[in-house]
CSV table of C-alpha atoms and ligand atoms in Angstrom, one decimal:
chain,number,residue,atom,x,y,z
A,156,MET,CA,78.1,33.5,-229.9
A,157,SER,CA,76.0,36.5,-230.6
A,158,SER,CA,76.9,39.8,-229.2
A,159,LYS,CA,74.4,42.1,-227.7
A,160,PRO,CA,73.2,45.3,-229.5
A,161,ARG,CA,75.0,48.4,-228.5
A,162,ALA,CA,73.5,51.9,-228.2
A,163,ILE,CA,75.2,54.7,-230.1
A,164,ARG,CA,77.5,56.8,-228.0
A,165,GLY,CA,75.8,60.1,-227.1
A,166,MET,CA,72.4,58.8,-227.6
A,167,ASN,CA,70.6,58.1,-224.2
A,168,ASP,CA,67.7,56.2,-223.2
A,169,ILE,CA,65.6,58.1,-221.0
A,170,LEU,CA,64.5,55.7,-218.2
A,171,PRO,CA,61.3,55.5,-216.3
A,172,GLU,CA,63.1,56.6,-213.2
A,173,VAL,CA,64.0,59.8,-214.8
A,174,SER,CA,61.3,60.3,-217.4
A,175,SER,CA,58.8,61.3,-214.8
A,176,THR,CA,61.2,64.1,-214.0
A,177,TRP,CA,61.3,65.1,-217.8
A,178,ARG,CA,57.7,64.8,-218.2
A,179,TYR,CA,57.1,67.0,-215.1
A,180,LEU,CA,59.4,69.8,-216.2
A,181,GLU,CA,58.0,69.8,-219.9
A,182,THR,CA,54.5,70.0,-218.7
A,183,GLU,CA,55.2,72.8,-216.5
A,184,VAL,CA,57.4,74.6,-219.3
A,185,GLN,CA,54.8,74.0,-221.7
A,186,ALA,CA,52.1,75.5,-219.5
A,187,ILE,CA,54.3,78.5,-218.9
A,188,VAL,CA,54.9,79.3,-222.6
A,189,GLU,CA,51.1,78.5,-223.3
A,190,SER,CA,50.1,81.2,-220.7
A,191,TYR,CA,51.9,83.7,-222.8
A,192,GLY,CA,50.0,82.8,-226.0
A,193,TYR,CA,52.5,80.5,-227.8
A,194,ARG,CA,51.1,77.6,-229.7
A,195,GLU,CA,52.6,74.2,-230.5
A,196,ILE,CA,54.1,73.3,-233.9
A,197,ARG,CA,55.4,69.7,-234.5
A,198,LEU,CA,58.2,69.5,-237.2
A,199,PRO,CA,60.2,66.9,-239.0
A,200,LEU,CA,63.5,65.7,-237.7
A,201,LEU,CA,64.8,65.7,-241.3
A,202,GLU,CA,65.3,68.7,-243.4
A,203,TYR,CA,67.3,69.2,-246.6
A,204,THR,CA,70.9,69.7,-245.6
A,205,GLU,CA,70.8,73.2,-247.7
A,206,LEU,CA,68.4,74.5,-245.1
A,207,PHE,CA,70.9,74.1,-242.1
A,208,LYS,CA,74.0,75.4,-244.5
A,209,ARG,CA,72.1,78.7,-245.3
A,210,SER,CA,70.5,79.2,-242.1
A,211,ILE,CA,73.1,78.3,-239.4
A,212,GLY,CA,75.9,79.3,-241.6
A,213,GLU,CA,78.9,77.3,-243.4
A,214,VAL,CA,81.5,78.5,-240.9
A,215,THR,CA,80.0,77.4,-237.8
A,216,ASP,CA,80.8,74.3,-235.7
A,217,ILE,CA,77.4,72.8,-236.4
A,218,VAL,CA,77.7,72.7,-240.0
A,219,GLU,CA,81.4,72.2,-240.4
A,220,LYS,CA,81.6,69.3,-237.9
A,221,GLU,CA,78.4,68.4,-236.1
A,222,MET,CA,75.7,67.4,-238.5
A,223,TYR,CA,74.3,64.2,-239.2
A,224,THR,CA,74.1,64.2,-243.0
A,225,PHE,CA,73.3,61.5,-245.5
A,226,LEU,CA,72.0,60.7,-248.9
A,227,ASP,CA,68.4,59.4,-248.9
A,228,ARG,CA,67.5,56.6,-251.6
A,229,ASN,CA,66.7,59.6,-254.0
A,230,GLY,CA,70.3,60.6,-253.5
A,231,GLU,CA,69.2,63.8,-251.9
A,232,SER,CA,71.2,65.0,-248.9
A,233,LEU,CA,69.2,65.3,-245.7
A,234,THR,CA,70.1,66.3,-242.2
A,235,LEU,CA,68.9,65.3,-238.8
A,236,ARG,CA,68.0,68.8,-237.4
A,237,PRO,CA,70.8,70.1,-234.9
A,238,GLU,CA,68.5,72.9,-233.9
A,239,ALA,CA,64.9,73.9,-234.4
A,240,THR,CA,64.8,77.5,-235.5
A,241,ALA,CA,65.8,76.7,-239.1
A,242,GLY,CA,63.0,74.1,-239.6
A,243,MET,CA,60.6,76.3,-237.8
A,244,VAL,CA,61.3,79.0,-240.2
A,245,ARG,CA,61.3,76.7,-243.1
A,246,ALA,CA,57.8,75.4,-241.9
A,247,GLY,CA,56.4,78.9,-241.7
A,248,MET,CA,57.4,79.9,-245.0
A,249,THR,CA,56.1,76.5,-246.5
A,250,ASN,CA,52.8,76.9,-244.8
A,251,GLY,CA,52.5,80.6,-245.4
A,252,LEU,CA,52.5,81.3,-241.8
A,253,PHE,CA,54.3,84.6,-241.7
A,254,HIS,CA,52.5,86.2,-244.6
A,255,ASN,CA,51.2,89.5,-242.8
A,256,GLN,CA,50.8,87.5,-239.6
A,257,LYS,CA,52.6,87.4,-236.4
A,258,GLN,CA,53.2,84.1,-234.9
A,259,LYS,CA,54.2,82.8,-231.4
A,260,LEU,CA,55.2,79.2,-231.6
A,261,TRP,CA,56.9,76.5,-229.5
A,262,THR,CA,58.1,73.1,-230.3
A,263,THR,CA,60.0,70.4,-228.4
A,264,GLY,CA,62.0,67.3,-229.3
A,265,PRO,CA,65.4,65.7,-230.2
A,266,MET,CA,68.1,67.5,-232.0
A,267,PHE,CA,71.4,65.6,-233.2
A,268,ARG,CA,74.9,66.9,-233.4
A,269,TYR,CA,78.1,64.9,-233.7
A,270,GLU,CA,79.8,66.3,-230.6
A,271,LYS,CA,82.2,64.7,-228.2
A,272,PRO,CA,79.9,63.1,-225.7
A,273,GLN,CA,80.4,64.1,-222.0
A,274,LYS,CA,78.3,65.0,-219.1
A,275,GLY,CA,75.7,67.7,-220.4
A,276,ARG,CA,76.8,67.2,-224.2
A,277,TYR,CA,75.3,64.5,-226.2
A,278,ARG,CA,74.7,63.4,-229.9
A,279,GLN,CA,70.8,63.1,-229.5
A,280,PHE,CA,69.6,65.7,-227.1
A,281,TYR,CA,66.5,67.7,-226.4
A,282,GLN,CA,65.3,71.0,-226.7
A,283,PHE,CA,62.4,73.1,-225.9
A,284,ASP,CA,62.1,75.8,-228.4
A,285,VAL,CA,60.1,79.1,-228.5
A,286,GLU,CA,60.0,81.6,-231.4
A,287,ALA,CA,58.1,84.9,-232.1
A,288,VAL,CA,57.9,85.9,-235.7
A,289,GLY,CA,56.9,89.2,-236.9
A,290,TYR,CA,57.4,91.3,-233.6
A,291,GLU,CA,60.0,94.1,-234.0
A,292,GLY,CA,60.9,94.1,-230.1
A,293,PRO,CA,62.4,94.9,-227.9
A,294,ASP,CA,59.3,94.2,-225.9
A,295,VAL,CA,59.1,90.6,-227.3
A,296,ASP,CA,62.8,90.1,-226.7
A,297,ALA,CA,62.2,91.1,-223.0
A,298,GLU,CA,58.8,89.1,-222.8
A,299,LEU,CA,60.6,85.9,-224.0
A,300,ILE,CA,63.4,86.4,-221.3
A,301,ILE,CA,60.9,87.2,-218.6
A,302,MET,CA,59.1,84.1,-219.5
A,303,SER,CA,62.3,82.0,-219.0
A,304,ALA,CA,62.9,83.8,-215.8
A,305,ARG,CA,59.2,82.8,-214.7
A,306,MET,CA,60.1,79.1,-215.5
A,307,TRP,CA,63.2,78.9,-213.1
A,308,GLN,CA,61.0,80.6,-210.4
A,309,ARG,CA,58.1,78.0,-211.0
A,310,LEU,CA,60.5,75.2,-210.8
A,311,GLY,CA,62.7,76.2,-207.8
A,312,ILE,CA,65.8,76.6,-210.1
A,313,SER,CA,68.3,79.2,-209.0
A,314,GLN,CA,72.1,79.4,-209.9
A,315,LEU,CA,71.2,80.9,-213.3
A,316,THR,CA,72.7,83.8,-214.6
A,317,LEU,CA,71.3,85.9,-217.7
A,318,GLU,CA,73.8,87.3,-220.0
A,319,ILE,CA,72.7,89.6,-222.8
A,320,ASN,CA,74.4,91.3,-225.7
A,321,SER,CA,73.5,92.9,-229.0
A,322,LEU,CA,75.0,92.1,-232.3
A,323,GLY,CA,73.5,95.1,-234.2
A,324,ILE,CA,72.4,94.8,-237.8
A,325,PRO,CA,74.4,93.5,-240.8
A,326,GLU,CA,75.8,97.1,-241.5
A,327,SER,CA,77.4,97.6,-237.9
A,328,ARG,CA,78.5,94.1,-237.7
A,329,ALA,CA,80.2,94.7,-241.0
A,330,ARG,CA,82.4,97.5,-239.5
A,331,TYR,CA,82.9,95.3,-236.3
A,332,ARG,CA,84.2,92.6,-238.5
A,333,GLU,CA,86.8,94.8,-239.9
A,334,ALA,CA,88.0,95.8,-236.6
A,335,LEU,CA,88.2,92.1,-235.6
A,336,VAL,CA,90.2,91.1,-238.7
A,337,GLU,CA,92.6,93.9,-238.0
A,338,TYR,CA,93.0,92.9,-234.4
A,339,PHE,CA,93.2,89.2,-234.8
A,340,SER,CA,95.5,89.6,-237.8
A,341,GLY,CA,97.8,91.4,-235.4
A,342,VAL,CA,97.9,88.4,-233.1
A,343,LYS,CA,97.8,85.8,-235.9
A,344,ASN,CA,100.8,83.7,-234.7
A,345,ARG,CA,99.0,83.1,-231.5
A,346,LEU,CA,95.6,81.9,-233.1
A,347,ASP,CA,94.6,78.2,-233.1
A,348,GLU,CA,94.0,76.4,-236.3
A,349,ASP,CA,90.2,77.0,-236.3
A,350,SER,CA,90.6,80.5,-235.7
A,351,ILE,CA,93.2,81.2,-238.4
A,352,ARG,CA,90.7,79.7,-240.8
A,353,ARG,CA,87.7,81.8,-239.3
A,354,LEU,CA,89.8,84.9,-239.6
A,355,GLU,CA,89.1,84.9,-243.2
A,356,GLN,CA,85.8,83.6,-243.5
A,357,ASN,CA,83.9,84.4,-239.9
A,358,PRO,CA,85.9,86.3,-237.6
A,359,LEU,CA,83.1,86.7,-235.1
A,360,ARG,CA,83.2,83.1,-234.7
A,361,ILE,CA,86.5,83.5,-233.1
A,362,LEU,CA,85.0,84.9,-230.3
A,363,ASP,CA,83.0,81.8,-229.8
A,364,SER,CA,86.1,79.6,-229.4
A,365,LYS,CA,85.9,77.1,-226.6
A,366,ASN,CA,89.7,76.6,-226.7
A,367,PRO,CA,90.9,77.8,-223.3
A,368,GLU,CA,94.4,79.0,-225.0
A,369,MET,CA,92.6,81.3,-226.9
A,370,ALA,CA,90.5,82.8,-224.0
A,371,ASP,CA,93.1,85.8,-223.3
A,372,ILE,CA,93.4,86.8,-227.0
A,373,VAL,CA,89.5,86.7,-227.1
A,374,ALA,CA,89.1,88.8,-224.0
A,375,ALA,CA,91.2,91.6,-225.4
A,376,ALA,CA,89.4,91.9,-228.8
A,377,PRO,CA,87.2,94.9,-229.5
A,378,VAL,CA,83.4,94.5,-228.5
A,379,MET,CA,80.6,94.8,-230.6
A,380,LEU,CA,78.7,97.2,-228.2
A,381,ASP,CA,81.2,99.9,-229.4
A,382,TYR,CA,80.1,99.4,-233.0
A,383,LEU,CA,76.5,99.5,-232.5
A,384,ASP,CA,74.4,101.2,-234.9
A,385,GLU,CA,71.9,104.1,-233.4
A,386,ALA,CA,68.9,102.2,-233.9
A,387,SER,CA,70.5,98.8,-232.4
A,388,ALA,CA,71.7,100.8,-229.4
A,389,GLN,CA,68.1,102.2,-228.8
A,390,HIS,CA,66.9,98.7,-229.1
A,391,PHE,CA,69.3,97.3,-226.6
A,392,ASP,CA,68.6,100.1,-224.3
A,393,GLY,CA,64.8,99.4,-224.5
A,394,LEU,CA,65.5,95.9,-223.6
A,395,LYS,CA,67.4,96.6,-220.6
A,396,ARG,CA,64.9,99.1,-219.3
A,397,LEU,CA,62.1,96.5,-219.7
A,398,LEU,CA,64.3,93.8,-217.9
A,399,ASP,CA,65.1,96.5,-215.1
A,400,ALA,CA,61.1,97.2,-214.9
A,401,ALA,CA,60.3,93.4,-214.4
A,402,GLY,CA,63.2,92.8,-211.9
A,403,VAL,CA,65.2,90.5,-214.2
A,404,ALA,CA,68.7,90.8,-213.2
A,405,TYR,CA,71.3,90.5,-216.2
A,406,LYS,CA,74.8,90.8,-217.0
A,407,ILE,CA,76.2,92.3,-220.3
A,408,ASN,CA,78.6,90.0,-221.8
A,409,PRO,CA,80.1,91.8,-224.8
A,410,ARG,CA,81.7,88.4,-226.0
A,411,LEU,CA,78.5,86.6,-226.3
A,412,VAL,CA,78.1,85.9,-230.1
A,413,ARG,CA,76.5,82.6,-230.2
A,414,GLY,CA,77.5,79.9,-232.4
A,415,LEU,CA,74.9,80.4,-235.1
A,416,ASP,CA,75.2,83.0,-238.1
A,417,TYR,CA,71.7,84.1,-238.1
A,418,TYR,CA,71.6,86.3,-235.2
A,419,SER,CA,71.0,90.1,-235.0
A,420,ARG,CA,70.7,92.3,-232.2
A,421,THR,CA,69.6,91.1,-229.1
A,422,VAL,CA,71.3,87.7,-228.1
A,423,PHE,CA,71.2,86.1,-224.5
A,424,GLU,CA,71.9,83.0,-222.6
A,425,TRP,CA,71.0,81.7,-219.1
A,426,VAL,CA,74.4,80.1,-217.7
A,427,THR,CA,75.3,78.1,-214.6
A,428,ASP,CA,78.4,77.1,-213.0
A,429,ALA,CA,76.6,74.4,-211.3
A,430,LEU,CA,76.8,71.8,-214.2
A,431,GLY,CA,80.6,71.8,-214.9
A,432,SER,CA,81.6,73.2,-218.1
A,433,GLN,CA,78.3,72.6,-220.0
A,434,GLY,CA,77.0,75.8,-218.7
A,435,ALA,CA,74.4,77.0,-221.1
A,436,VAL,CA,71.2,76.0,-220.2
A,437,CYS,CA,68.7,78.3,-222.3
A,438,SER,CA,70.1,80.5,-225.2
A,439,GLY,CA,68.3,82.5,-227.8
A,440,GLY,CA,68.4,85.7,-229.8
A,441,ARG,CA,67.0,87.7,-232.5
A,442,TYR,CA,67.3,86.8,-236.1
A,443,ASP,CA,65.7,89.4,-238.3
A,444,GLY,CA,67.4,88.6,-241.5
A,445,LEU,CA,66.8,84.7,-241.6
A,446,VAL,CA,63.6,84.6,-243.4
A,447,GLU,CA,64.9,86.9,-246.1
A,448,LYS,CA,68.1,84.9,-246.4
A,449,LEU,CA,66.0,81.8,-247.2
A,450,GLY,CA,64.1,83.7,-249.9
A,451,GLY,CA,61.2,84.9,-248.0
A,452,ARG,CA,59.9,88.4,-247.5
A,453,SER,CA,61.8,90.4,-245.0
A,454,THR,CA,60.6,89.2,-241.6
A,455,VAL,CA,61.8,90.0,-238.0
A,456,ALA,CA,61.9,87.0,-235.5
A,457,VAL,CA,63.4,86.2,-232.0
A,458,GLY,CA,63.4,83.0,-229.9
A,459,TRP,CA,65.1,80.8,-227.4
A,460,ALA,CA,66.1,77.1,-227.1
A,461,MET,CA,66.4,75.2,-223.8
A,462,GLY,CA,68.6,72.2,-223.5
A,463,ILE,CA,66.2,69.7,-221.5
A,464,GLU,CA,68.9,67.4,-220.3
A,465,ARG,CA,70.7,70.4,-218.6
A,466,LEU,CA,67.4,71.7,-217.3
A,467,VAL,CA,66.6,68.3,-215.7
A,468,ALA,CA,70.2,68.3,-214.2
A,469,LEU,CA,70.0,71.6,-212.9
A,470,TYR,CA,66.5,71.2,-211.3
A,471,GLU,CA,68.0,68.2,-209.4
A,472,VAL,CA,71.0,70.1,-208.4
A,473,CYS,CA,68.6,72.8,-207.0
A,474,GLY,CA,67.1,69.9,-204.9
A,475,GLY,CA,64.0,69.7,-207.2
A,476,LYS,CA,62.0,66.4,-207.1
A,477,ALA,CA,59.1,65.8,-209.5
A,478,PRO,CA,55.8,64.7,-208.0
A,479,ALA,CA,55.8,61.0,-207.7
A,480,ARG,CA,53.8,59.0,-210.0
A,481,ASP,CA,53.2,55.8,-208.1
A,482,ALA,CA,50.3,53.5,-207.9
A,483,ASP,CA,47.3,54.4,-206.0
A,484,VAL,CA,45.9,51.0,-205.4
A,485,TYR,CA,47.3,47.6,-205.9
A,486,ILE,CA,44.9,44.7,-206.5
A,487,ALA,CA,46.0,41.3,-205.4
A,488,ALA,CA,43.8,38.2,-206.1
A,489,LEU,CA,44.3,34.5,-204.9
A,490,GLY,CA,42.0,31.6,-205.5
A,491,GLU,CA,39.6,30.1,-208.0
A,492,GLY,CA,37.5,32.6,-210.0
A,493,THR,CA,39.2,35.8,-208.2
A,494,GLY,CA,41.4,36.9,-211.3
A,495,GLU,CA,38.3,37.5,-213.5
A,496,GLN,CA,36.7,39.5,-210.9
A,497,ALA,CA,39.9,41.5,-210.0
A,498,VAL,CA,40.2,42.3,-213.6
A,499,ALA,CA,36.6,43.8,-213.4
A,500,LEU,CA,37.2,45.6,-210.3
A,501,ALA,CA,40.4,47.3,-211.6
A,502,GLU,CA,38.4,48.5,-214.8
A,503,GLU,CA,35.6,49.7,-212.7
A,504,LEU,CA,37.9,51.8,-210.6
A,505,ARG,CA,39.4,53.2,-213.6
A,506,ASP,CA,36.0,54.0,-215.1
A,507,GLN,CA,34.7,55.5,-211.9
A,508,ILE,CA,37.7,57.4,-210.4
A,509,ASP,CA,39.5,60.2,-212.5
A,510,ALA,CA,43.1,59.6,-213.1
A,511,ILE,CA,43.4,56.9,-210.7
A,512,ARG,CA,46.5,54.6,-211.0
A,513,VAL,CA,45.4,51.0,-210.4
A,514,GLU,CA,48.0,48.3,-210.6
A,515,LEU,CA,46.6,44.8,-210.9
A,516,ASN,CA,48.7,41.8,-209.8
A,517,LEU,CA,49.8,40.1,-213.0
A,518,GLY,CA,51.1,36.6,-213.2
A,519,GLY,CA,49.6,35.0,-209.9
A,520,GLY,CA,51.7,34.2,-207.2
A,521,SER,CA,51.5,33.2,-203.4
A,522,PHE,CA,49.8,35.7,-201.2
A,523,LYS,CA,53.1,36.6,-199.7
A,524,SER,CA,54.7,37.5,-202.9
A,525,GLN,CA,51.8,39.4,-204.2
A,526,MET,CA,52.1,41.6,-201.1
A,527,LYS,CA,55.6,42.1,-201.7
A,528,ARG,CA,54.9,43.4,-205.2
A,529,ALA,CA,52.1,45.7,-203.4
A,530,ASP,CA,54.6,47.2,-201.4
A,531,LYS,CA,57.0,47.8,-204.2
A,532,SER,CA,54.4,49.6,-206.2
A,533,ASN,CA,54.5,52.2,-203.7
A,534,ALA,CA,50.6,52.3,-203.6
A,535,ALA,CA,48.7,53.6,-200.6
A,536,PHE,CA,46.8,50.4,-200.1
A,537,ALA,CA,46.0,46.9,-201.6
A,538,LEU,CA,42.8,45.5,-202.3
A,539,ILE,CA,42.7,41.8,-201.5
A,540,LEU,CA,40.3,39.4,-203.3
A,541,GLY,CA,40.2,35.7,-202.1
A,542,GLU,CA,37.8,32.9,-202.4
A,543,GLN,CA,36.0,34.1,-199.1
A,544,GLU,CA,35.6,37.5,-200.2
A,545,LEU,CA,34.5,36.3,-203.5
A,546,ALA,CA,31.8,34.3,-202.0
A,547,ASP,CA,30.6,37.1,-199.5
A,548,GLY,CA,30.5,39.8,-202.2
A,549,THR,CA,33.2,41.9,-200.2
A,550,ILE,CA,37.0,42.7,-200.8
A,551,GLY,CA,39.8,43.2,-198.3
A,552,ILE,CA,41.6,46.7,-197.7
A,553,LYS,CA,45.1,46.6,-196.4
A,554,PRO,CA,46.9,49.8,-195.8
A,555,LEU,CA,50.5,49.6,-197.1
A,556,ARG,CA,51.8,52.8,-195.5
A,557,SER,CA,50.9,52.5,-192.1
A,558,GLY,CA,50.4,49.7,-189.5
A,559,ASP,CA,46.7,49.8,-189.5
A,560,ASP,CA,44.8,46.5,-189.7
A,561,GLN,CA,43.1,45.3,-192.7
A,562,THR,CA,39.5,46.0,-193.1
A,563,SER,CA,36.8,44.7,-195.4
A,564,VAL,CA,34.2,46.5,-197.5
A,565,ALA,CA,31.1,45.5,-199.5
A,566,LEU,CA,31.7,45.6,-203.2
A,567,ASP,CA,29.0,47.8,-203.9
A,568,ASP,CA,30.8,50.3,-201.4
A,569,LEU,CA,34.2,49.9,-203.1
A,570,VAL,CA,34.2,53.1,-205.5
A,571,ALA,CA,33.0,55.3,-202.8
A,572,THR,CA,35.5,53.8,-200.1
A,573,VAL,CA,38.6,54.3,-202.4
A,574,THR,CA,37.5,57.5,-203.5
A,575,GLU,CA,37.4,58.6,-199.9
A,576,LYS,CA,40.8,57.0,-199.0
A,577,LEU,CA,42.5,58.6,-201.9
A,578,SER,CA,41.3,62.1,-201.0
B,259,LIG,P1,77.3,75.0,-226.0
B,259,LIG,O1,78.0,76.2,-225.8
B,259,LIG,O2,77.2,74.2,-224.7
B,259,LIG,O3,77.7,74.0,-227.2
B,259,LIG,P2,75.3,75.9,-228.0
B,259,LIG,O4,75.6,77.4,-228.0
B,259,LIG,O5,76.0,74.9,-229.1
B,259,LIG,O6,75.8,75.3,-226.6
B,259,LIG,P3,72.7,76.2,-228.7
B,259,LIG,O7,72.9,75.9,-230.1
B,259,LIG,O8,72.4,77.6,-228.5
B,259,LIG,O9,73.9,75.5,-227.9
B,259,LIG,O10,71.4,75.3,-228.1
B,259,LIG,C1,70.6,75.9,-227.3
B,259,LIG,C2,70.7,74.9,-226.0
B,259,LIG,O11,70.6,73.4,-226.2
B,259,LIG,C3,72.0,75.1,-225.2
B,259,LIG,O12,71.6,76.1,-224.4
B,259,LIG,C4,72.2,73.9,-224.4
B,259,LIG,O13,71.3,73.8,-223.1
B,259,LIG,C5,71.5,72.9,-225.1
B,259,LIG,N1,72.5,72.0,-226.1
B,259,LIG,C6,73.2,72.5,-227.0
B,259,LIG,N2,74.0,71.4,-227.5
B,259,LIG,C7,73.8,70.3,-226.5
B,259,LIG,C8,74.3,68.9,-226.4
B,259,LIG,N3,75.1,68.6,-227.5
B,259,LIG,N4,73.9,68.2,-225.5
B,259,LIG,C9,72.9,68.5,-224.7
B,259,LIG,N5,72.5,69.9,-224.8
B,259,LIG,C10,72.9,70.8,-225.7
B,260,LIG,MG1,77.6,73.7,-229.2
C-alpha cells in the first residue's frame, strides 16, 4: 500500500479559485509602486546564512528560531530567505547599485519562516517589498507610506490603522537601552524566559514580545520617543507634517520597535483587527546603518514589506472581489471533420481578437455534455460546429447567459460577430 504525498505544514498551494485574486492584487500593487518610480529587482531565494544573522540580528525571533538553514553539498550554510531586505541590500552591494546612486526598488515572492502555522501565519508566505536606498527622508519615508495608503484606497480596503514611531540613531538608542535595562531589571522576577535572555543581549526585543503575560510590564516601560536625539526628533516631526499634509491619519505607537535589528528612526506598521491576532499587514522602516554594517559605504535606506496572504484576506473581508477571468467563448464541435475545423477557428479567434479567452471543448462528448461544460466555463456564448454547419460554411452561436435563441453566422463573418458580441 502506498501513501499519498503530504504537503509541508504551513506551506500552501494557491489554488486557481484564489490565484486570480492574488494576481489581480499583485498587478494593482505593482502598477501603483511603478507609478512612483520603483523598479523591479528579482532576487535569489537562498543567501548565505551569515547575511541574515548580520542584518536581521542574532537575538531576534527570526534568527533564533525561524530560519530554514542547511548545509549545501559544499558544506556551506545557506538559508531560505525569511524576508527580502537583506537580500536586496546584498544584491545592491554585489552589483554596485548604491555607488553614488539612489535606488527605488521593488520585489515580490515567497519568504520562509519556521513559525507555528495558523490563520495568517505560514511557513512559506509571500511578501511584496519596496525599498528606497540613498534618500535621507523624511520625504521618502512619507512617500512610502502615502503610496501604501493609495493601495488601500485603490483596492477598497478599509479597517487599517497606521502606527508610527521613531527608533532614533544608535547613540540615542544606546541611552534608551540603558533605561530599559534598568527598568526591566527592576521587574526581572516577572519576566518570561525569552525576555530574561534578551535583557542582557537585546532589551529592545522585549518590547516586541508576543507573550500576553508580558503586556502590562511592556506597557509601563520607558518609551524611545523620550530619548530621541535632536536630529531624529526633527526627522520624526517632518514625517508627521508630511503625513498631515497628505491627509494620511496615523497613531503614534511608542512601543512599536519591529522584530528586526536593522531599523533606525522611522518605523511603521499598518495593522487591522479584522484578521484576528495576525494583524500586521504592511510593515516597514528606515535602516540607515545596514549597508555599512554589512561592510559597504554608509548608505541611508527605508522600505516596507506587505504580507500578501494577509492582504488577500483583508481584501475579501472588505468585500473585495477580483474581476472574473472566465472564458469569453466556448467552442463545441460534434461530427466527422468538425474537430479540425474547431481547432482552426479557436486559433483564428485568438489571432484576431486581442486578449480573448477561448475555451475549446476537449475530449469530444455528446452535444448535451459539451453544452454542460460550456455552461460551466461561464462563457457568454458557445460556438457550435456540427456536420451541417461544416457543409454550409457557417457556425451556430448560442447565448449561454440569456434565454435568447441560437443564431447562425457565416464563418467569414465570425471574427466580426464575436468582436461585436464581446464589446
Ligand atoms: P508578525 O508580527 O505578524 O510576526 P512580523 O513583524 O514578523 O509580523 P515582518 O517581518 O515585518 O513581520 O514582515 C512583513 C509582513 O509580512 C508582515 O506585516 C506580515 O503581513 C507578513 N508576515 C510576516 N510573517 C508572516 C507569516 N509567517 N505568514 C504570513 N505573513 C507574514
Ligand atoms: Mg514575526
